Amino acid sequence: MDITRSSPAPVRVVAVPPEPEPEPADLTTLPEPTSVEPLQPLLTVTPTVTPGAITTTTTVTTSVTATDVRGRRRRNRLRDLLALLRPGQWVKNLAVVPLALLDTPSWGTAAFLRTGWAVLGFTLASALVYVVNDLADRERDRLHPVKRHRPIASGQVSTAAAGVLTGLLALSLTGWAVAGPAWQWWPTALYLALSLAYSQGLKHVPLVDAFIVATGFVLRLVQGSLLVGARMSEWLALCVFSLCLMLALGKRRHEMTAAGRAHRPALRGYTLAFLDHLVVLVAVLTAVSYVLYLRDDAALAAGASLVTLLSAPCAVFGLARYLQLLLVEEGGGNPVHVLFRDRATLVNAALWAVLVALAVLLPQTSA
């Protein structure tokens, strides 16, 4: 053996990594659709792979189109225009105008229809006044923490749209006057004249501003009495005037405590102590005039004196509760909300209404 010959070199084995296998297709997603039909729901089916089973998840989505956006804007515009008319304040007409029925000896369908006609007229008139006032006060309302959210002050309703709405309300009110009994619309016309004078400057005169507001409610009562054909009691008119004057003064007191005097120039003629004295004075006048109305002028059934006597404490409690809400709890900014959302006031008013209805509807008996 020739040991001088070199042995062959060992063979080197190099491991080559195998080619990567292609990844399996992802079955959990599907390609997005390239086009979507307007207003058509999209049905997306998502398969989920699990060992031994395949489940699917269905998702339904809805596309939003320009038609939807225009429809939503139109609904918002109508809502803002309706808010400009303040439908929440229409309850004032429903609460005051039908009081004329208390002086009507007999109630019938015709009396209720005439009362409804009077309510309709004053609803149109008061809505017209609200729009005109908001147009005139839009700059001042922007300084108030609550009134700045009104449609015109906040810019949700333009002055042009408010002007068109004013014209439509004026035409509707003219049609109401022409279709009704001749010359029995003068209380509504006088209300509009006073409201126009109020908007043009009288609202800046202390005391005069509140007295004009209260007079407007007496004119509501006069309008109902004219259309119903009832004789209006002077004591009832005084009771309505003093009650509404108390609410107007209470509203101004709340405005002074909530926003100061900057947004309403008439508030410079008031102080909290002065308003407190006035509110209590007018509340006493309201209670006295109500009792005198029941004793002298109310069209009550004979023998209803006991029921009438029981209704007087309800009236006094209602006045005391409002004074409590105004002076103790610092409420009174919106008299409608105070009177129709306070539970104690609602229960008391319901009891008073039942007693008055019994006093009016009891069968006639000999004294």
Short mmCIF file of C-alpha atoms in Angstrom, two decimals:
data_model
loop_
_atom_site.label_atom_id
_atom_site.label_comp_id
_atom_site.label_asym_id
_atom_site.label_seq_id
_atom_site.Cartn_x
_atom_site.Cartn_y
_atom_site.Cartn_z
CA MET A 1 0.00 0.00 0.00
CA ASP A 2 1.40 3.29 -1.10
CA ILE A 3 1.15 5.49 1.83
CA THR A 4 2.51 8.48 -0.09
CA ARG A 5 -0.73 8.91 -2.04
CA SER A 6 -3.11 11.26 -0.32
CA SER A 7 -6.56 10.12 0.52
CA PRO A 8 -9.52 11.82 -1.14
CA ALA A 9 -11.04 14.85 0.67
CA PRO A 10 -14.19 14.18 2.65
CA VAL A 11 -17.41 15.11 0.98
CA ARG A 12 -19.12 18.19 2.56
CA VAL A 13 -22.86 17.99 2.77
CA VAL A 14 -24.62 21.40 2.68
CA ALA A 15 -28.24 21.46 3.75
CA VAL A 16 -30.40 23.55 1.41
CA PRO A 17 -33.60 24.95 3.05
CA PRO A 18 -36.74 23.76 1.38
CA GLU A 19 -38.81 26.14 -0.74
CA PRO A 20 -41.45 27.90 1.41
CA GLU A 21 -44.90 26.62 0.75
CA PRO A 22 -47.45 29.20 -0.39
CA GLU A 23 -49.67 30.46 2.44
CA PRO A 24 -53.26 29.29 2.29
CA ALA A 25 -55.82 31.82 1.17
CA ASP A 26 -57.36 33.90 3.97
CA LEU A 27 -60.94 32.78 4.11
CA THR A 28 -61.93 35.27 6.80
CA THR A 29 -62.28 38.29 4.52
CA LEU A 30 -63.78 39.01 1.16
CA PRO A 31 -62.81 41.78 -1.21
CA GLU A 32 -64.71 45.00 -0.68
CA PRO A 33 -67.41 45.73 -3.22
CA THR A 34 -66.49 48.23 -5.87
CA SER A 35 -69.86 49.99 -6.01
CA VAL A 36 -72.76 50.53 -3.65
CA GLU A 37 -76.30 51.22 -4.74
CA PRO A 38 -77.86 54.20 -2.89
CA LEU A 39 -80.12 53.33 0.03
CA GLN A 40 -79.47 49.59 -0.50
CA PRO A 41 -78.31 47.61 2.51
CA LEU A 42 -75.00 45.81 2.12
CA LEU A 43 -74.95 42.15 3.13
CA THR A 44 -71.47 41.03 4.21
CA VAL A 45 -70.88 37.34 4.85
CA THR A 46 -67.69 36.58 6.78
CA PRO A 47 -66.71 32.91 6.98
CA THR A 48 -64.81 31.85 10.08
CA VAL A 49 -62.71 28.69 9.89
CA THR A 50 -62.62 26.59 13.02
CA PRO A 51 -61.45 23.02 13.45
CA GLY A 52 -64.16 20.78 12.21
CA ALA A 53 -66.68 23.48 11.30
CA ILE A 54 -67.10 26.62 9.27
CA THR A 55 -69.39 29.38 10.58
CA THR A 56 -70.47 32.59 8.89
CA THR A 57 -71.19 36.03 10.32
CA THR A 58 -73.62 38.32 8.53
CA THR A 59 -73.30 42.09 8.90
CA VAL A 60 -75.85 44.53 7.46
CA THR A 61 -74.81 48.13 6.90
CA THR A 62 -76.76 50.98 5.36
CA SER A 63 -75.29 53.62 3.12
CA VAL A 64 -75.96 57.33 3.72
CA THR A 65 -76.79 59.35 0.66
CA ALA A 66 -77.27 63.00 -0.12
CA THR A 67 -81.03 62.44 -0.08
CA ASP A 68 -80.84 61.36 3.55
CA VAL A 69 -78.83 64.43 4.46
CA ARG A 70 -81.29 66.77 2.72
CA GLY A 71 -84.23 65.08 4.43
CA ARG A 72 -82.58 65.40 7.83
CA ARG A 73 -81.85 69.07 7.25
CA ARG A 74 -85.44 69.68 6.18
CA ARG A 75 -86.77 68.04 9.35
CA ASN A 76 -84.38 70.06 11.50
CA ARG A 77 -85.48 73.26 9.76
CA LEU A 78 -89.15 72.51 10.38
CA ARG A 79 -88.37 71.70 14.00
CA ASP A 80 -86.55 75.02 14.45
CA LEU A 81 -89.44 76.95 12.86
CA LEU A 82 -91.89 75.21 15.18
CA ALA A 83 -89.69 76.04 18.17
CA LEU A 84 -89.77 79.68 17.05
CA LEU A 85 -93.57 79.61 17.52
CA ARG A 86 -93.09 78.36 21.11
CA PRO A 87 -95.83 75.71 21.22
CA GLY A 88 -95.05 75.16 24.89
CA GLN A 89 -96.49 78.63 25.59
CA TRP A 90 -99.80 77.93 23.84
CA VAL A 91 -101.06 76.40 27.06
CA LYS A 92 -101.55 79.99 28.30
CA ASN A 93 -104.37 80.39 25.79
CA LEU A 94 -105.90 77.08 26.82
CA ALA A 95 -105.76 78.13 30.47
CA VAL A 96 -107.18 81.67 30.18
CA VAL A 97 -109.58 81.88 27.22
CA PRO A 98 -111.88 79.04 28.40
CA LEU A 99 -112.35 80.83 31.75
CA ALA A 100 -115.16 82.68 29.99
CA LEU A 101 -117.19 79.47 30.28
CA LEU A 102 -117.35 80.03 34.05
CA ASP A 103 -119.70 82.97 33.42
CA THR A 104 -121.88 80.96 31.04
CA PRO A 105 -125.11 79.65 32.64
CA SER A 106 -125.29 76.59 30.38
CA TRP A 107 -122.57 74.80 28.48
CA GLY A 108 -123.22 73.37 25.04
CA THR A 109 -121.49 72.37 21.84
CA ALA A 110 -121.80 75.88 20.39
CA ALA A 111 -120.12 77.42 23.44
CA PHE A 112 -117.20 75.01 23.24
CA LEU A 113 -116.77 75.60 19.50
CA ARG A 114 -116.71 79.38 19.98
CA THR A 115 -114.20 78.96 22.79
CA GLY A 116 -112.01 76.85 20.51
CA TRP A 117 -112.24 79.55 17.84
CA ALA A 118 -111.08 82.17 20.34
CA VAL A 119 -108.19 79.92 21.42
CA LEU A 120 -107.15 79.49 17.77
CA GLY A 121 -107.13 83.24 17.16
CA PHE A 122 -105.01 84.03 20.19
CA THR A 123 -102.67 81.14 19.41
CA LEU A 124 -101.97 82.65 15.99
CA ALA A 125 -101.64 86.14 17.48
CA SER A 126 -99.29 85.07 20.28
CA ALA A 127 -97.15 83.05 17.84
CA LEU A 128 -96.86 86.13 15.64
CA VAL A 129 -95.81 88.20 18.64
CA TYR A 130 -93.17 85.63 19.64
CA VAL A 131 -91.56 85.71 16.19
CA VAL A 132 -91.55 89.52 16.06
CA ASN A 133 -90.08 89.75 19.56
CA ASP A 134 -87.35 87.23 18.77
CA LEU A 135 -86.45 89.16 15.63
CA ALA A 136 -86.20 92.41 17.58
CA ASP A 137 -84.33 90.89 20.54
CA ARG A 138 -81.94 88.55 18.73
CA GLU A 139 -78.82 90.56 19.62
CA ARG A 140 -79.84 90.96 23.26
CA ASP A 141 -80.89 87.31 23.55
CA ARG A 142 -77.37 86.22 22.63
CA LEU A 143 -76.20 87.67 25.96
CA HIS A 144 -78.64 85.56 27.98
CA PRO A 145 -77.53 82.09 29.18
CA VAL A 146 -80.86 80.49 28.17
CA LYS A 147 -82.34 82.76 25.50
CA ARG A 148 -79.19 82.50 23.38
CA HIS A 149 -80.39 79.04 22.37
CA ARG A 150 -83.53 80.42 20.72
CA PRO A 151 -83.72 79.65 16.98
CA ILE A 152 -83.01 83.17 15.70
CA ALA A 153 -80.45 84.13 18.35
CA SER A 154 -78.52 80.90 17.78
CA GLY A 155 -78.61 81.25 13.99
CA GLN A 156 -80.66 78.10 13.40
CA VAL A 157 -83.38 80.19 11.73
CA SER A 158 -82.35 83.07 9.47
CA THR A 159 -83.98 86.47 9.66
CA ALA A 160 -85.30 85.98 6.12
CA ALA A 161 -87.06 82.73 7.06
CA ALA A 162 -88.46 84.37 10.18
CA GLY A 163 -89.78 87.23 8.04
CA VAL A 164 -91.57 84.80 5.72
CA LEU A 165 -93.07 83.01 8.72
CA THR A 166 -94.27 86.35 10.10
CA GLY A 167 -96.11 87.05 6.84
CA LEU A 168 -97.78 83.63 6.85
CA LEU A 169 -98.96 84.08 10.43
CA ALA A 170 -100.33 87.55 9.65
CA LEU A 171 -102.28 86.18 6.67
CA SER A 172 -103.65 83.30 8.76
CA LEU A 173 -104.73 85.67 11.51
CA THR A 174 -106.45 87.93 8.99
CA GLY A 175 -108.36 84.94 7.64
CA TRP A 176 -109.37 84.02 11.19
CA ALA A 177 -110.77 87.52 11.81
CA VAL A 178 -112.68 87.61 8.52
CA ALA A 179 -114.20 84.14 8.98
CA GLY A 180 -115.36 84.85 12.54
CA PRO A 181 -118.19 87.04 13.84
CA ALA A 182 -118.00 90.64 12.68
CA TRP A 183 -116.12 93.06 14.91
CA GLN A 184 -115.68 90.55 17.72
CA TRP A 185 -111.98 90.25 17.01
CA TRP A 186 -111.11 93.64 18.52
CA PRO A 187 -109.51 92.14 21.71
CA THR A 188 -107.07 90.23 19.53
CA ALA A 189 -106.33 93.35 17.47
CA LEU A 190 -105.76 95.37 20.64
CA TYR A 191 -103.45 92.62 21.90
CA LEU A 192 -101.40 92.86 18.71
CA ALA A 193 -101.22 96.65 18.97
CA LEU A 194 -100.05 96.49 22.60
CA SER A 195 -97.53 93.77 21.71
CA LEU A 196 -96.16 95.86 18.84
CA ALA A 197 -95.76 98.85 21.16
CA TYR A 198 -94.14 96.51 23.67
CA SER A 199 -91.63 95.28 21.10
CA GLN A 200 -90.84 98.79 19.87
CA GLY A 201 -89.87 100.20 23.26
CA LEU A 202 -92.38 99.78 26.07
CA LYS A 203 -90.66 96.56 27.16
CA HIS A 204 -87.75 98.73 28.31
CA VAL A 205 -89.92 100.77 30.70
CA PRO A 206 -89.97 99.30 34.23
CA LEU A 207 -93.41 98.24 35.52
CA VAL A 208 -95.04 99.15 32.20
CA ASP A 209 -93.50 96.05 30.64
CA ALA A 210 -95.03 93.70 33.23
CA PHE A 211 -98.41 95.47 33.17
CA ILE A 212 -98.65 95.10 29.39
CA VAL A 213 -97.97 91.37 29.65
CA ALA A 214 -100.73 90.99 32.28
CA THR A 215 -103.16 93.07 30.18
CA GLY A 216 -102.64 90.67 27.29
CA PHE A 217 -104.10 87.86 29.39
CA VAL A 218 -107.15 89.92 30.30
CA LEU A 219 -107.70 90.49 26.59
CA ARG A 220 -107.67 86.71 26.13
CA LEU A 221 -110.48 86.47 28.66
CA VAL A 222 -112.40 89.29 26.95
CA GLN A 223 -112.06 87.55 23.57
CA GLY A 224 -113.45 84.32 24.98
CA SER A 225 -116.35 86.12 26.64
CA LEU A 226 -117.27 87.94 23.43
CA LEU A 227 -117.34 84.81 21.30
CA VAL A 228 -119.16 82.74 23.93
CA GLY A 229 -121.67 85.53 24.54
CA ALA A 230 -121.17 85.63 28.32
CA ARG A 231 -121.03 88.65 30.58
CA MET A 232 -117.49 88.99 31.87
CA SER A 233 -117.12 89.42 35.62
CA GLU A 234 -115.02 92.38 36.73
CA TRP A 235 -113.74 90.38 39.70
CA LEU A 236 -112.66 87.53 37.42
CA ALA A 237 -110.87 89.98 35.12
CA LEU A 238 -109.07 91.51 38.12
CA CYS A 239 -108.12 88.05 39.37
CA VAL A 240 -106.65 87.10 35.99
CA PHE A 241 -104.80 90.41 35.72
CA SER A 242 -103.25 90.22 39.19
CA LEU A 243 -102.30 86.55 38.81
CA CYS A 244 -100.56 87.14 35.47
CA LEU A 245 -98.89 90.27 36.82
CA MET A 246 -97.50 88.19 39.67
CA LEU A 247 -96.10 85.65 37.19
CA ALA A 248 -94.57 88.40 35.03
CA LEU A 249 -92.88 90.03 38.03
CA GLY A 250 -91.68 86.65 39.23
CA LYS A 251 -90.11 85.99 35.84
CA ARG A 252 -88.22 89.27 36.00
CA ARG A 253 -86.99 88.45 39.49
CA HIS A 254 -85.62 85.14 38.25
CA GLU A 255 -83.91 86.86 35.32
CA MET A 256 -82.15 89.26 37.68
CA THR A 257 -80.78 86.41 39.79
CA ALA A 258 -79.81 84.24 36.79
CA ALA A 259 -78.35 86.67 34.26
CA GLY A 260 -78.18 90.11 35.82
CA ARG A 261 -79.60 93.25 34.26
CA ALA A 262 -77.56 93.54 31.07
CA HIS A 263 -79.85 91.65 28.69
CA ARG A 264 -83.10 93.48 29.66
CA PRO A 265 -82.91 97.28 30.13
CA ALA A 266 -86.17 97.37 32.12
CA LEU A 267 -84.52 95.40 34.90
CA ARG A 268 -82.52 98.51 35.83
CA GLY A 269 -85.72 99.85 37.37
CA TYR A 270 -86.09 96.87 39.71
CA THR A 271 -84.34 95.50 42.75
CA LEU A 272 -84.83 92.10 44.33
CA ALA A 273 -86.40 93.62 47.44
CA PHE A 274 -88.76 95.76 45.35
CA LEU A 275 -89.85 92.77 43.28
CA ASP A 276 -90.35 90.66 46.41
CA HIS A 277 -92.73 93.26 47.85
CA LEU A 278 -94.62 93.62 44.57
CA VAL A 279 -95.04 89.87 44.10
CA VAL A 280 -96.47 89.41 47.60
CA LEU A 281 -98.79 92.42 47.18
CA VAL A 282 -100.16 91.15 43.89
CA ALA A 283 -100.56 87.63 45.28
CA VAL A 284 -102.81 89.01 48.06
CA LEU A 285 -104.86 90.93 45.46
CA THR A 286 -105.25 87.73 43.47
CA ALA A 287 -106.59 85.78 46.44
CA VAL A 288 -109.04 88.53 47.47
CA SER A 289 -110.41 89.07 43.96
CA TYR A 290 -110.88 85.31 43.52
CA VAL A 291 -112.93 85.02 46.72
CA LEU A 292 -115.04 88.06 45.77
CA TYR A 293 -115.65 86.56 42.34
CA LEU A 294 -116.92 83.35 43.89
CA ARG A 295 -119.19 85.24 46.26
CA ASP A 296 -120.67 87.81 43.87
CA ASP A 297 -120.37 86.82 40.20
CA ALA A 298 -119.65 83.13 39.71
CA ALA A 299 -122.41 81.21 37.90
CA LEU A 300 -122.58 78.47 40.50
CA ALA A 301 -125.37 76.10 41.27
CA ALA A 302 -127.52 76.92 44.26
CA GLY A 303 -126.31 75.14 47.38
CA ALA A 304 -122.71 74.97 46.15
CA SER A 305 -121.41 77.35 48.78
CA LEU A 306 -119.61 74.56 50.66
CA VAL A 307 -117.80 73.40 47.54
CA THR A 308 -116.93 77.00 46.77
CA LEU A 309 -115.55 77.48 50.25
CA LEU A 310 -113.35 74.39 49.84
CA SER A 311 -111.90 75.69 46.57
CA ALA A 312 -110.61 78.89 48.19
CA PRO A 313 -107.85 77.13 50.20
CA CYS A 314 -106.71 75.44 46.99
CA ALA A 315 -106.30 78.83 45.34
CA VAL A 316 -104.36 80.21 48.30
CA PHE A 317 -102.15 77.11 48.43
CA GLY A 318 -101.36 77.48 44.72
CA LEU A 319 -100.26 81.09 45.28
CA ALA A 320 -98.19 80.11 48.32
CA ARG A 321 -96.51 77.27 46.43
CA TYR A 322 -95.52 79.59 43.59
CA LEU A 323 -94.06 82.09 46.06
CA GLN A 324 -92.12 79.24 47.64
CA LEU A 325 -90.71 78.15 44.29
CA LEU A 326 -89.83 81.74 43.42
CA LEU A 327 -88.41 83.09 46.67
CA VAL A 328 -87.05 79.96 48.36
CA GLU A 329 -86.02 77.68 45.50
CA GLU A 330 -85.04 80.52 43.10
CA GLY A 331 -87.31 79.26 40.33
CA GLY A 332 -89.86 81.11 38.25
CA GLY A 333 -87.88 81.65 35.05
CA ASN A 334 -90.56 79.90 33.00
CA PRO A 335 -93.97 80.13 34.72
CA VAL A 336 -95.44 77.47 32.42
CA HIS A 337 -92.81 74.94 33.48
CA VAL A 338 -93.20 75.89 37.13
CA LEU A 339 -96.98 75.57 37.13
CA PHE A 340 -97.26 72.46 34.99
CA ARG A 341 -94.24 70.42 36.11
CA ASP A 342 -94.34 70.90 39.86
CA ARG A 343 -96.12 67.90 41.41
CA ALA A 344 -97.61 69.77 44.33
CA THR A 345 -99.01 72.41 41.99
CA LEU A 346 -100.45 69.79 39.64
CA VAL A 347 -102.19 67.89 42.42
CA ASN A 348 -103.57 71.10 43.91
CA ALA A 349 -104.79 72.30 40.51
CA ALA A 350 -106.52 68.98 39.85
CA LEU A 351 -108.32 69.17 43.20
CA TRP A 352 -109.33 72.78 42.55
CA ALA A 353 -110.68 71.88 39.10
CA VAL A 354 -112.78 69.05 40.54
CA LEU A 355 -114.27 71.33 43.20
CA VAL A 356 -115.05 74.10 40.73
CA ALA A 357 -116.63 71.61 38.31
CA LEU A 358 -118.84 70.29 41.13
CA ALA A 359 -119.83 73.82 42.09
CA VAL A 360 -120.82 74.59 38.50
CA LEU A 361 -122.47 71.30 37.54
CA LEU A 362 -124.36 70.44 40.72
CA PRO A 363 -128.11 70.23 40.07
CA GLN A 364 -130.02 73.33 40.88
CA THR A 365 -131.67 73.22 44.30
CA SER A 366 -133.66 75.68 46.25
CA ALA A 367 -131.70 77.88 48.60
#
